[in-house]
mmCIF file of C-alpha atoms in Angstrom:
data_model
loop_
_atom_site.group_PDB
_atom_site.id
_atom_site.type_symbol
_atom_site.label_atom_id
_atom_site.label_comp_id
_atom_site.label_asym_id
_atom_site.label_seq_id
_atom_site.Cartn_x
_atom_site.Cartn_y
_atom_site.Cartn_z
ATOM 1 C CA MET A 31 -25.126 28.210 30.594
ATOM 2 C CA VAL A 32 -21.617 26.797 30.202
ATOM 3 C CA GLY A 33 -21.070 27.341 26.491
ATOM 4 C CA GLU A 34 -22.194 26.568 22.987
ATOM 5 C CA ASP A 35 -21.269 24.113 20.270
ATOM 6 C CA GLU A 36 -22.566 23.433 16.779
ATOM 7 C CA TYR A 37 -25.745 21.996 18.295
ATOM 8 C CA GLY A 38 -26.571 25.027 20.434
ATOM 9 C CA ALA A 39 -26.335 26.163 24.052
ATOM 10 C CA GLU A 40 -25.414 23.814 26.886
ATOM 11 C CA TYR A 41 -26.475 24.166 30.518
ATOM 12 C CA ILE A 42 -25.593 22.541 33.834
ATOM 13 C CA CYS A 43 -28.744 21.863 35.877
ATOM 14 C CA GLY A 44 -29.862 19.760 38.809
ATOM 15 C CA THR A 45 -32.789 17.462 39.530
ATOM 16 C CA ASN A 46 -33.830 15.383 42.519
ATOM 17 C CA ASP A 47 -36.886 13.617 41.142
ATOM 18 C CA GLN A 48 -35.872 13.244 37.465
ATOM 19 C CA GLN A 49 -38.939 15.323 36.565
ATOM 20 C CA THR A 50 -38.227 18.934 37.560
ATOM 21 C CA LEU A 51 -35.050 21.011 37.377
ATOM 22 C CA THR A 52 -33.482 22.514 40.521
ATOM 23 C CA ASP A 53 -30.431 24.472 41.597
ATOM 24 C CA ILE A 54 -27.304 22.440 42.265
ATOM 25 C CA VAL A 55 -26.424 22.244 45.959
ATOM 26 C CA LEU A 56 -22.988 21.090 47.172
ATOM 27 C CA GLU A 57 -21.631 20.578 50.679
ATOM 28 C CA PHE A 58 -18.048 21.815 51.228
ATOM 29 C CA ASN A 59 -15.668 20.174 53.683
ATOM 30 C CA ALA A 60 -12.778 22.631 53.861
ATOM 31 C CA GLU A 61 -10.663 20.434 56.147
ATOM 32 C CA GLU A 62 -10.708 17.462 53.767
ATOM 33 C CA GLY A 63 -10.999 19.497 50.581
ATOM 34 C CA ILE A 64 -14.160 17.764 49.390
ATOM 35 C CA LEU A 65 -17.257 19.042 47.590
ATOM 36 C CA ALA A 66 -20.143 16.557 47.867
ATOM 37 C CA ALA A 67 -23.358 16.940 45.897
ATOM 38 C CA VAL A 68 -26.602 17.199 47.844
ATOM 39 C CA THR A 69 -28.655 17.400 44.659
ATOM 40 C CA SER A 70 -29.282 13.869 43.376
ATOM 41 C CA PHE A 71 -28.462 14.419 39.701
ATOM 42 C CA ILE A 72 -26.289 16.993 37.969
ATOM 43 C CA LEU A 73 -27.207 17.253 34.292
ATOM 44 C CA GLU A 74 -25.607 18.571 31.129
ATOM 45 C CA SER A 75 -28.547 19.654 28.984
ATOM 46 C CA ASN A 76 -29.623 21.836 26.075
ATOM 47 C CA THR A 77 -32.521 23.366 27.997
ATOM 48 C CA THR A 78 -33.381 24.858 31.374
ATOM 49 C CA THR A 79 -37.107 24.090 31.147
ATOM 50 C CA SER A 80 -37.219 20.273 31.115
ATOM 51 C CA VAL A 81 -35.153 17.220 32.068
ATOM 52 C CA ASN A 82 -33.453 16.267 28.796
ATOM 53 C CA PRO A 83 -29.756 15.618 29.481
ATOM 54 C CA TYR A 84 -26.874 14.732 27.229
ATOM 55 C CA CYS A 85 -25.188 13.205 30.250
ATOM 56 C CA TYR A 86 -25.475 13.272 34.038
ATOM 57 C CA TRP A 87 -23.665 12.616 37.319
ATOM 58 C CA PHE A 88 -25.368 10.991 40.301
ATOM 59 C CA MET A 89 -24.400 12.643 43.613
ATOM 60 C CA PRO A 90 -20.769 13.196 42.578
ATOM 61 C CA THR A 91 -17.961 14.027 44.989
ATOM 62 C CA PHE A 92 -15.129 16.368 44.020
ATOM 63 C CA SER A 93 -11.831 16.262 45.901
ATOM 64 C CA LYS A 94 -8.418 17.935 45.751
ATOM 65 C CA THR A 95 -6.641 14.590 45.720
ATOM 66 C CA ALA A 96 -7.145 11.921 43.064
ATOM 67 C CA PRO A 97 -9.027 8.828 44.297
ATOM 68 C CA GLU A 98 -7.313 5.478 44.349
ATOM 69 C CA ASP A 99 -7.743 3.414 41.209
ATOM 70 C CA THR A 100 -10.347 0.684 41.472
ATOM 71 C CA LYS A 101 -9.216 -2.629 40.037
ATOM 72 C CA ILE A 102 -11.416 -5.430 38.789
ATOM 73 C CA VAL A 103 -10.562 -8.928 39.984
ATOM 74 C CA VAL A 104 -9.239 -11.013 37.094
ATOM 75 C CA ALA A 105 -9.368 -14.785 37.433
ATOM 76 C CA PRO A 106 -6.434 -16.890 36.146
ATOM 77 C CA GLU A 107 -6.865 -17.928 32.522
ATOM 78 C CA ASP A 108 -6.481 -21.615 33.391
ATOM 79 C CA LEU A 109 -8.843 -21.476 36.375
ATOM 80 C CA VAL A 110 -11.157 -24.493 36.547
ATOM 81 C CA THR A 111 -14.596 -23.567 37.851
ATOM 82 C CA ASP A 112 -17.690 -25.472 38.923
ATOM 83 C CA GLU A 113 -21.298 -24.403 39.135
ATOM 84 C CA TRP A 114 -22.627 -23.704 42.623
ATOM 85 C CA ALA A 115 -26.134 -22.709 43.699
ATOM 86 C CA ILE A 116 -26.795 -19.956 46.233
ATOM 87 C CA SER A 117 -29.869 -19.783 48.470
ATOM 88 C CA ALA A 118 -30.613 -16.894 50.821
ATOM 89 C CA LYS A 119 -33.265 -14.359 51.883
ATOM 90 C CA ASP A 120 -33.496 -10.676 51.067
ATOM 91 C CA ASN A 121 -34.265 -8.047 53.705
ATOM 92 C CA SER A 122 -37.998 -8.558 53.194
ATOM 93 C CA GLY A 123 -37.762 -12.271 53.854
ATOM 94 C CA ASN A 124 -38.222 -13.238 50.195
ATOM 95 C CA PRO A 125 -36.167 -16.139 48.788
ATOM 96 C CA VAL A 126 -33.090 -15.282 46.737
ATOM 97 C CA ASN A 127 -31.791 -18.058 44.511
ATOM 98 C CA GLY A 128 -29.171 -18.108 41.796
ATOM 99 C CA TYR A 129 -26.098 -19.750 40.350
ATOM 100 C CA LEU A 130 -22.419 -18.918 40.795
ATOM 101 C CA ASN A 131 -19.163 -20.094 39.248
ATOM 102 C CA ILE A 132 -16.462 -20.863 41.811
ATOM 103 C CA GLY A 133 -12.863 -21.899 41.218
ATOM 104 C CA PHE A 134 -10.029 -22.804 43.623
ATOM 105 C CA ASP A 135 -6.414 -21.907 42.813
ATOM 106 C CA GLY A 136 -4.419 -23.097 45.800
ATOM 107 C CA ASN A 137 -5.750 -21.050 48.715
ATOM 108 C CA ASP A 138 -7.214 -18.418 46.389
ATOM 109 C CA VAL A 139 -10.952 -18.731 45.827
ATOM 110 C CA TYR A 140 -12.624 -16.967 42.883
ATOM 111 C CA LEU A 141 -16.399 -16.393 42.868
ATOM 112 C CA GLN A 142 -18.383 -15.147 39.868
ATOM 113 C CA GLY A 143 -22.070 -14.182 39.624
ATOM 114 C CA LEU A 144 -22.790 -12.601 43.013
ATOM 115 C CA CYS A 145 -23.562 -9.219 41.418
ATOM 116 C CA THR A 146 -26.615 -9.848 39.228
ATOM 117 C CA SER A 147 -26.107 -6.593 37.326
ATOM 118 C CA LEU A 148 -22.578 -7.711 36.380
ATOM 119 C CA PRO A 149 -22.805 -11.519 36.365
ATOM 120 C CA GLN A 150 -19.386 -11.954 34.707
ATOM 121 C CA ALA A 151 -17.545 -10.066 37.485
ATOM 122 C CA TRP A 152 -15.402 -11.836 40.079
ATOM 123 C CA ILE A 153 -14.444 -11.415 43.708
ATOM 124 C CA LYS A 154 -11.480 -13.154 45.299
ATOM 125 C CA GLY A 155 -11.285 -14.853 48.671
ATOM 126 C CA THR A 156 -8.740 -16.761 50.752
ATOM 127 C CA LEU A 157 -9.167 -20.321 52.023
ATOM 128 C CA ASP A 158 -7.790 -20.966 55.498
ATOM 129 C CA GLY A 159 -8.736 -24.362 56.854
ATOM 130 C CA THR A 160 -12.519 -24.421 57.029
ATOM 131 C CA THR A 161 -13.106 -20.718 56.368
ATOM 132 C CA ILE A 162 -13.120 -18.641 53.196
ATOM 133 C CA THR A 163 -12.756 -14.896 53.657
ATOM 134 C CA PHE A 164 -13.705 -12.362 51.003
ATOM 135 C CA ALA A 165 -12.334 -8.887 51.673
ATOM 136 C CA GLY A 166 -14.748 -5.965 51.563
ATOM 137 C CA ASN A 167 -15.024 -3.225 48.936
ATOM 138 C CA GLN A 168 -13.922 -5.449 46.053
ATOM 139 C CA TYR A 169 -14.810 -3.774 42.759
ATOM 140 C CA PHE A 170 -17.208 -5.512 40.369
ATOM 141 C CA GLY A 171 -17.160 -2.831 37.655
ATOM 142 C CA THR A 172 -19.576 -0.363 36.084
ATOM 143 C CA TYR A 173 -22.991 -0.839 34.553
ATOM 144 C CA ASP A 174 -25.005 1.616 32.468
ATOM 145 C CA TYR A 175 -28.754 1.215 32.976
ATOM 146 C CA GLY A 176 -29.648 3.958 30.500
ATOM 147 C CA GLN A 177 -30.138 7.697 30.414
ATOM 148 C CA PHE A 178 -30.135 8.299 34.166
ATOM 149 C CA TYR A 179 -28.442 5.249 35.627
ATOM 150 C CA TYR A 180 -24.722 4.536 35.606
ATOM 151 C CA TYR A 181 -23.377 2.682 38.601
ATOM 152 C CA GLU A 182 -20.172 1.291 40.013
ATOM 153 C CA PHE A 183 -20.737 -1.838 42.087
ATOM 154 C CA PHE A 184 -18.689 -2.991 45.080
ATOM 155 C CA PHE A 185 -18.778 -5.890 47.539
ATOM 156 C CA CYS A 186 -19.987 -4.920 51.021
ATOM 157 C CA PRO A 187 -17.357 -3.025 53.081
ATOM 158 C CA GLU A 188 -17.486 -5.580 55.897
ATOM 159 C CA GLY A 189 -16.563 -8.401 53.545
ATOM 160 C CA ALA A 190 -17.771 -11.909 54.323
ATOM 161 C CA THR A 191 -16.476 -15.044 56.006
ATOM 162 C CA PHE A 192 -17.900 -18.386 54.919
ATOM 163 C CA THR A 193 -17.649 -21.666 56.760
ATOM 164 C CA TYR A 194 -16.474 -24.215 54.192
ATOM 165 C CA ASP A 195 -17.372 -27.904 54.389
ATOM 166 C CA ALA A 196 -15.279 -29.527 51.656
ATOM 167 C CA ALA A 197 -16.749 -32.999 52.235
ATOM 168 C CA ALA A 198 -20.327 -31.730 51.836
ATOM 169 C CA ASN A 199 -19.385 -29.239 49.078
ATOM 170 C CA LYS A 200 -21.113 -26.419 50.949
ATOM 171 C CA MET A 201 -20.181 -22.989 52.242
ATOM 172 C CA SER A 202 -22.345 -20.769 54.421
ATOM 173 C CA ALA A 203 -22.228 -17.354 56.072
ATOM 174 C CA GLU A 204 -24.215 -15.726 58.845
ATOM 175 C CA GLY A 205 -25.850 -12.331 58.595
ATOM 176 C CA GLU A 206 -26.138 -10.019 55.629
ATOM 177 C CA ILE A 207 -23.807 -9.724 52.664
ATOM 178 C CA TYR A 208 -24.641 -7.331 49.877
ATOM 179 C CA ILE A 209 -23.561 -5.410 46.811
ATOM 180 C CA TYR A 210 -23.527 -1.609 46.988
ATOM 181 C CA THR A 211 -23.127 1.279 44.578
ATOM 182 C CA GLY A 212 -20.087 3.548 44.744
ATOM 183 C CA GLY A 213 -20.534 7.100 45.978
ATOM 184 C CA SER A 214 -24.085 6.656 47.271
ATOM 185 C CA ASN A 215 -23.500 3.388 49.187
ATOM 186 C CA LEU A 216 -26.967 2.149 48.212
ATOM 187 C CA LYS A 217 -27.624 -1.586 48.368
ATOM 188 C CA GLY A 218 -28.370 -3.689 45.310
ATOM 189 C CA ASP A 219 -28.257 -7.487 45.708
ATOM 190 C CA VAL A 220 -28.773 -8.638 49.297
ATOM 191 C CA TYR A 221 -28.139 -12.134 50.676
ATOM 192 C CA ASN A 222 -29.032 -12.963 54.273
ATOM 193 C CA ASN A 223 -27.552 -16.146 55.757
ATOM 194 C CA PRO A 224 -26.470 -17.455 52.340
ATOM 195 C CA VAL A 225 -25.816 -21.142 51.708
ATOM 196 C CA ILE A 226 -23.786 -22.042 48.613
ATOM 197 C CA SER A 227 -23.815 -25.652 47.412
ATOM 198 C CA LYS A 228 -21.773 -27.268 44.671
ATOM 199 C CA VAL A 229 -23.876 -28.646 41.843
ATOM 200 C CA VAL A 230 -23.589 -32.388 41.274
ATOM 201 C CA GLU A 231 -25.738 -33.778 38.490
ATOM 202 C CA LYS A 232 -28.076 -36.576 39.474
ATOM 203 C CA ALA A 233 -31.685 -37.543 39.014
ATOM 204 C CA ALA A 234 -33.800 -35.335 41.274
ATOM 205 C CA THR A 235 -37.247 -33.873 41.793
ATOM 206 C CA PRO A 236 -37.167 -30.069 41.868
ATOM 207 C CA ALA A 237 -38.561 -28.240 44.877
ATOM 208 C CA THR A 238 -41.920 -26.562 44.423
ATOM 209 C CA PRO A 239 -41.569 -23.086 42.881
ATOM 210 C CA ASN A 240 -43.379 -20.021 44.139
ATOM 211 C CA ILE A 241 -45.639 -17.318 42.702
ATOM 212 C CA SER A 242 -45.491 -14.333 45.035
ATOM 213 C CA GLU A 243 -48.033 -12.136 43.268
ATOM 214 C CA VAL A 244 -50.125 -11.571 40.170
ATOM 215 C CA TYR A 245 -50.261 -7.866 39.441
ATOM 216 C CA ASP A 246 -52.443 -6.097 36.858
ATOM 217 C CA SER A 247 -50.273 -3.372 35.340
ATOM 218 C CA PHE A 248 -50.882 -0.937 32.521
ATOM 219 C CA ASN A 249 -48.943 -3.261 30.204
ATOM 220 C CA GLY A 250 -50.922 -6.330 31.202
ATOM 221 C CA PRO A 251 -50.910 -8.844 34.058
ATOM 222 C CA ILE A 252 -47.495 -9.635 35.560
ATOM 223 C CA VAL A 253 -46.720 -12.839 37.420
ATOM 224 C CA PHE A 254 -43.838 -12.653 39.915
ATOM 225 C CA PHE A 255 -42.243 -16.029 40.601
ATOM 226 C CA THR A 256 -39.220 -17.781 42.085
ATOM 227 C CA LEU A 257 -37.644 -21.046 40.984
ATOM 228 C CA SER A 258 -35.639 -22.940 43.558
ATOM 229 C CA THR A 259 -32.091 -23.944 42.602
ATOM 230 C CA THR A 260 -32.337 -27.014 44.851
ATOM 231 C CA ASP A 261 -34.337 -30.225 44.767
ATOM 232 C CA VAL A 262 -36.799 -31.535 47.363
ATOM 233 C CA ASN A 263 -33.829 -32.794 49.423
ATOM 234 C CA GLY A 264 -32.056 -29.427 49.387
ATOM 235 C CA ASP A 265 -29.363 -30.532 46.928
ATOM 236 C CA ALA A 266 -28.307 -28.145 44.152
ATOM 237 C CA MET A 267 -29.481 -28.806 40.599
ATOM 238 C CA VAL A 268 -27.691 -28.119 37.303
ATOM 239 C CA SER A 269 -28.997 -24.829 35.879
ATOM 240 C CA SER A 270 -28.893 -25.998 32.253
ATOM 241 C CA LYS A 271 -31.125 -28.966 33.137
ATOM 242 C CA LEU A 272 -33.737 -26.833 34.915
ATOM 243 C CA SER A 273 -36.797 -25.395 33.170
ATOM 244 C CA PHE A 274 -40.355 -24.378 33.992
ATOM 245 C CA GLN A 275 -43.857 -24.053 32.608
ATOM 246 C CA PHE A 276 -47.014 -22.163 33.531
ATOM 247 C CA LEU A 277 -50.392 -23.837 33.654
ATOM 248 C CA LYS A 278 -53.971 -22.577 33.647
ATOM 249 C CA GLU A 279 -57.148 -24.014 35.132
ATOM 250 C CA VAL A 280 -60.391 -23.381 33.253
ATOM 251 C CA ASP A 281 -63.587 -25.189 34.307
ATOM 252 C CA GLN A 282 -61.463 -27.589 36.387
ATOM 253 C CA GLU A 283 -59.366 -28.531 33.337
ATOM 254 C CA VAL A 284 -55.614 -27.978 33.656
ATOM 255 C CA THR A 285 -53.547 -27.260 30.518
ATOM 256 C CA PRO A 286 -50.116 -25.721 29.856
ATOM 257 C CA VAL A 287 -49.994 -22.032 28.900
ATOM 258 C CA THR A 288 -48.723 -21.348 25.397
ATOM 259 C CA PHE A 289 -46.779 -18.159 24.641
ATOM 260 C CA ALA A 290 -47.176 -17.352 20.938
ATOM 261 C CA PRO A 291 -45.221 -14.914 18.723
ATOM 262 C CA ALA A 292 -48.496 -13.156 17.891
ATOM 263 C CA ASP A 293 -48.594 -11.933 21.505
ATOM 264 C CA TYR A 294 -44.838 -11.921 22.144
ATOM 265 C CA PRO A 295 -42.989 -10.462 19.129
ATOM 266 C CA TYR A 296 -39.535 -11.390 20.454
ATOM 267 C CA LEU A 297 -40.417 -15.096 20.256
ATOM 268 C CA THR A 298 -39.766 -16.878 16.964
ATOM 269 C CA GLU A 299 -42.009 -19.847 17.734
ATOM 270 C CA PRO A 300 -44.671 -20.814 20.290
ATOM 271 C CA MET A 301 -43.178 -21.781 23.645
ATOM 272 C CA VAL A 302 -44.573 -23.738 26.577
ATOM 273 C CA VAL A 303 -41.441 -24.740 28.505
ATOM 274 C CA PHE A 304 -38.760 -22.146 29.291
ATOM 275 C CA PRO A 305 -35.161 -22.718 30.378
ATOM 276 C CA TYR A 306 -34.068 -21.380 33.747
ATOM 277 C CA GLY A 307 -33.213 -17.672 33.555
ATOM 278 C CA PHE A 308 -34.983 -17.102 30.221
ATOM 279 C CA GLU A 309 -35.470 -13.441 29.353
ATOM 280 C CA ASP A 310 -36.045 -11.176 26.360
ATOM 281 C CA ASN A 311 -35.928 -7.843 28.273
ATOM 282 C CA MET A 312 -39.420 -7.073 27.008
ATOM 283 C CA ASP A 313 -41.977 -9.534 28.389
ATOM 284 C CA PHE A 314 -39.863 -12.279 29.946
ATOM 285 C CA PHE A 315 -37.526 -11.742 32.891
ATOM 286 C CA PRO A 316 -35.863 -14.218 35.288
ATOM 287 C CA THR A 317 -38.376 -13.510 38.063
ATOM 288 C CA TYR A 318 -41.473 -12.103 36.330
ATOM 289 C CA ILE A 319 -43.431 -12.524 33.100
ATOM 290 C CA TYR A 320 -46.166 -10.530 31.366
ATOM 291 C CA PHE A 321 -49.291 -12.463 30.385
ATOM 292 C CA LYS A 322 -50.892 -11.296 27.117
ATOM 293 C CA GLN A 323 -53.088 -14.270 26.204
ATOM 294 C CA SER A 324 -56.549 -13.213 24.989
ATOM 295 C CA ASP A 325 -58.309 -15.775 27.199
ATOM 296 C CA TYR A 326 -56.400 -14.795 30.344
ATOM 297 C CA SER A 327 -59.492 -13.512 32.176
ATOM 298 C CA THR A 328 -61.127 -16.961 31.865
ATOM 299 C CA TRP A 329 -58.371 -18.673 33.850
ATOM 300 C CA GLU A 330 -59.530 -19.538 37.337
ATOM 301 C CA ARG A 331 -56.041 -20.308 38.635
ATOM 302 C CA ILE A 332 -52.466 -19.899 37.430
ATOM 303 C CA GLY A 333 -49.936 -22.639 38.105
ATOM 304 C CA LEU A 334 -46.154 -22.886 37.961
ATOM 305 C CA GLN A 335 -44.167 -26.107 37.705
ATOM 306 C CA ALA A 336 -40.418 -26.718 37.653
ATOM 307 C CA ILE A 337 -38.955 -29.420 35.398
ATOM 308 C CA TYR A 338 -35.557 -31.064 35.930
ATOM 309 C CA GLU A 339 -33.777 -33.431 33.548
ATOM 310 C CA GLY A 340 -30.750 -34.401 35.604
ATOM 311 C CA ALA A 341 -28.868 -37.614 34.761
ATOM 312 C CA GLY A 342 -31.179 -38.259 31.814
ATOM 313 C CA GLU A 343 -34.291 -38.520 33.977
ATOM 314 C CA CYS A 344 -37.148 -36.010 33.731
ATOM 315 C CA ASN A 345 -38.919 -35.123 36.970
ATOM 316 C CA LYS A 346 -41.460 -32.401 37.667
ATOM 317 C CA SER A 347 -42.171 -30.493 40.852
ATOM 318 C CA ASP A 348 -45.524 -30.121 42.482
ATOM 319 C CA ILE A 349 -47.537 -27.353 40.877
ATOM 320 C CA TYR A 350 -47.758 -24.083 42.783
ATOM 321 C CA TRP A 351 -51.230 -22.591 42.283
ATOM 322 C CA ILE A 352 -52.502 -19.064 42.801
ATOM 323 C CA ASP A 353 -55.964 -17.639 42.132
ATOM 324 C CA ASN A 354 -56.215 -15.410 39.082
ATOM 325 C CA PRO A 355 -57.393 -11.998 40.350
ATOM 326 C CA SER A 356 -58.788 -11.098 36.927
ATOM 327 C CA PHE A 357 -61.112 -14.103 37.141
ATOM 328 C CA THR A 358 -61.900 -13.851 40.853
ATOM 329 C CA ASN A 359 -62.725 -10.138 40.823
ATOM 330 C CA GLY A 360 -64.260 -9.967 37.372
ATOM 331 C CA ILE A 361 -62.741 -8.354 34.331
ATOM 332 C CA SER A 362 -64.222 -4.933 35.051
ATOM 333 C CA ASP A 363 -62.584 -4.822 38.477
ATOM 334 C CA ALA A 364 -59.291 -5.969 37.024
ATOM 335 C CA MET A 365 -59.345 -3.338 34.340
ATOM 336 C CA SER A 366 -60.227 -0.704 36.915
ATOM 337 C CA ASP A 367 -57.214 -1.699 38.987
ATOM 338 C CA MET A 368 -55.002 -1.614 35.907
ATOM 339 C CA LYS A 369 -56.015 1.971 35.328
ATOM 340 C CA SER A 370 -55.463 3.032 38.929
ATOM 341 C CA ASP A 371 -52.551 5.072 40.208
ATOM 342 C CA LYS A 372 -51.207 2.201 42.316
ATOM 343 C CA PRO A 373 -47.471 2.014 41.494
ATOM 344 C CA LEU A 374 -45.712 -1.166 40.477
ATOM 345 C CA ILE A 375 -42.592 -1.446 42.667
ATOM 346 C CA PHE A 376 -40.003 -4.212 42.833
ATOM 347 C CA ASN A 377 -36.306 -4.588 43.505
ATOM 348 C CA LEU A 378 -33.500 -5.527 41.101
ATOM 349 C CA ALA A 379 -33.978 -9.197 41.899
ATOM 350 C CA GLY A 380 -37.567 -8.930 40.660
ATOM 351 C CA GLN A 381 -39.280 -9.277 44.026
ATOM 352 C CA ARG A 382 -42.484 -7.258 44.399
ATOM 353 C CA LEU A 383 -42.379 -4.526 47.061
ATOM 354 C CA THR A 384 -45.323 -2.881 48.791
ATOM 355 C CA ALA A 385 -43.339 0.367 49.053
ATOM 356 C CA PRO A 386 -39.967 1.670 47.840
ATOM 357 C CA ARG A 387 -36.977 0.702 49.967
ATOM 358 C CA GLN A 388 -33.521 2.207 50.355
ATOM 359 C CA GLY A 389 -31.404 1.420 47.344
ATOM 360 C CA LEU A 390 -32.354 0.662 43.750
ATOM 361 C CA ASN A 391 -36.069 0.226 43.048
ATOM 362 C CA ILE A 392 -37.962 -0.308 39.784
ATOM 363 C CA ILE A 393 -41.121 1.809 39.913
ATOM 364 C CA ASN A 394 -43.532 1.520 36.987
ATOM 365 C CA GLY A 395 -40.726 0.288 34.773
ATOM 366 C CA LYS A 396 -38.201 2.955 35.762
ATOM 367 C CA LYS A 397 -35.178 2.445 38.006
ATOM 368 C CA VAL A 398 -35.331 4.857 40.937
ATOM 369 C CA ILE A 399 -32.845 5.404 43.782
ATOM 370 C CA ILE A 400 -34.207 5.785 47.321
ATOM 371 C CA LYS A 401 -31.692 7.328 49.728
#
C-alpha cells in the first residue's frame, strides 16, 4: 500500500501474465546506477487480489541520470510528397504490403508510414548519389493500445541503407529492417528485403490477392487476406483507386458477398466493394474481416478479387479462391472448432501465426508481448 485518496487505498503490484498478481522484482546495476524491472508489468491498483490497475509501467528502467530527450522527426511544412508502395516479407515469409509518403528536400529524404501503429510519423534519411541512408533509433512517437499497452516506437538501431534508382523510381534494401518498442526492444513491423516503388497512375490490372486462412473464432469466421499494392507487371498502383470484393460459390454459382448493416452495425448501408485499407475496428480490418452472413455455411468456396480504376479504366484481378472449412467439414465440425481452446494468434500486420513469436502478438483479441 502506497497511500490513500478520496477513492480509497492504492497499491503497487506486479504481474507477468496480466492475470495474476506477483511481487515486483528489479535487477540492480550498482556500477551504472540502474534499476531494471524483471517483472513484466508494474501496476498502480486499488486491490491486491485481482489485476485492475489505474495505470501501469511495462518493464521500466530507473536510472540516476536523466535519459536523453527523444525527438520526433518533423517534416518541412512546404515538403512535397508522393505516394510510394512498399513490398517485403515478414520473418515468417508472409507478404507485407503498404503505402508510404516520401518527400525530397535537397539531399534530405523524409519517409512517412513505415510504422503502422503511427502512420503519420516520419523518419529522415540522407541521399548520397544512388544511396539513401536512414539512421537507426529514430523516434516515431508513442501509442496507447489501451489499459495494458503503451509503447514508444523506434526505427531499428542498425538503420537502413537503400539503393536508389531515380530513373526507375525505385529504392530497395537488403536484409531486415524493423520497428521496435523502447525499453523492451521488441519488434513490431518487420520488412525483409523491402522494395519501394513510386506510384504513377496508369491503367493496370491488379495482381491476384491472397487469402492465407479462414479461421472459425468465437466471434465468427475470420478471413485473413492480403492485397498487393502492385499490378501484374510489378508496378505500384494508386491506393485511392484500389478496392476489393469477396465472392461466394454456392452450387457452382458465383456471386458477390454483401455486408449488411443488420449484421455489421458500424455500416450505414449495404456494401459489396471496399476501398483499400477499409476498417471499422470492430469487424473490418486492413488484413482480416469477420463473416457474419446467415448463409455462410452454405458457401462452398470464398473468393477475393482486387479492383483497380487507374487512369479512368476499371480492371479486376483474377479471383483467389479458398475452400470454406465450414462447408467442407460440416457445420457441426465448424461449431465444435469454434468452441475449442485453440487460440487465435496473429501479428500487428494481421498475419495469422501458428504460435506466438517474440514481440507484439494479438492472442484471442488481446495484445500480448512475448519476450
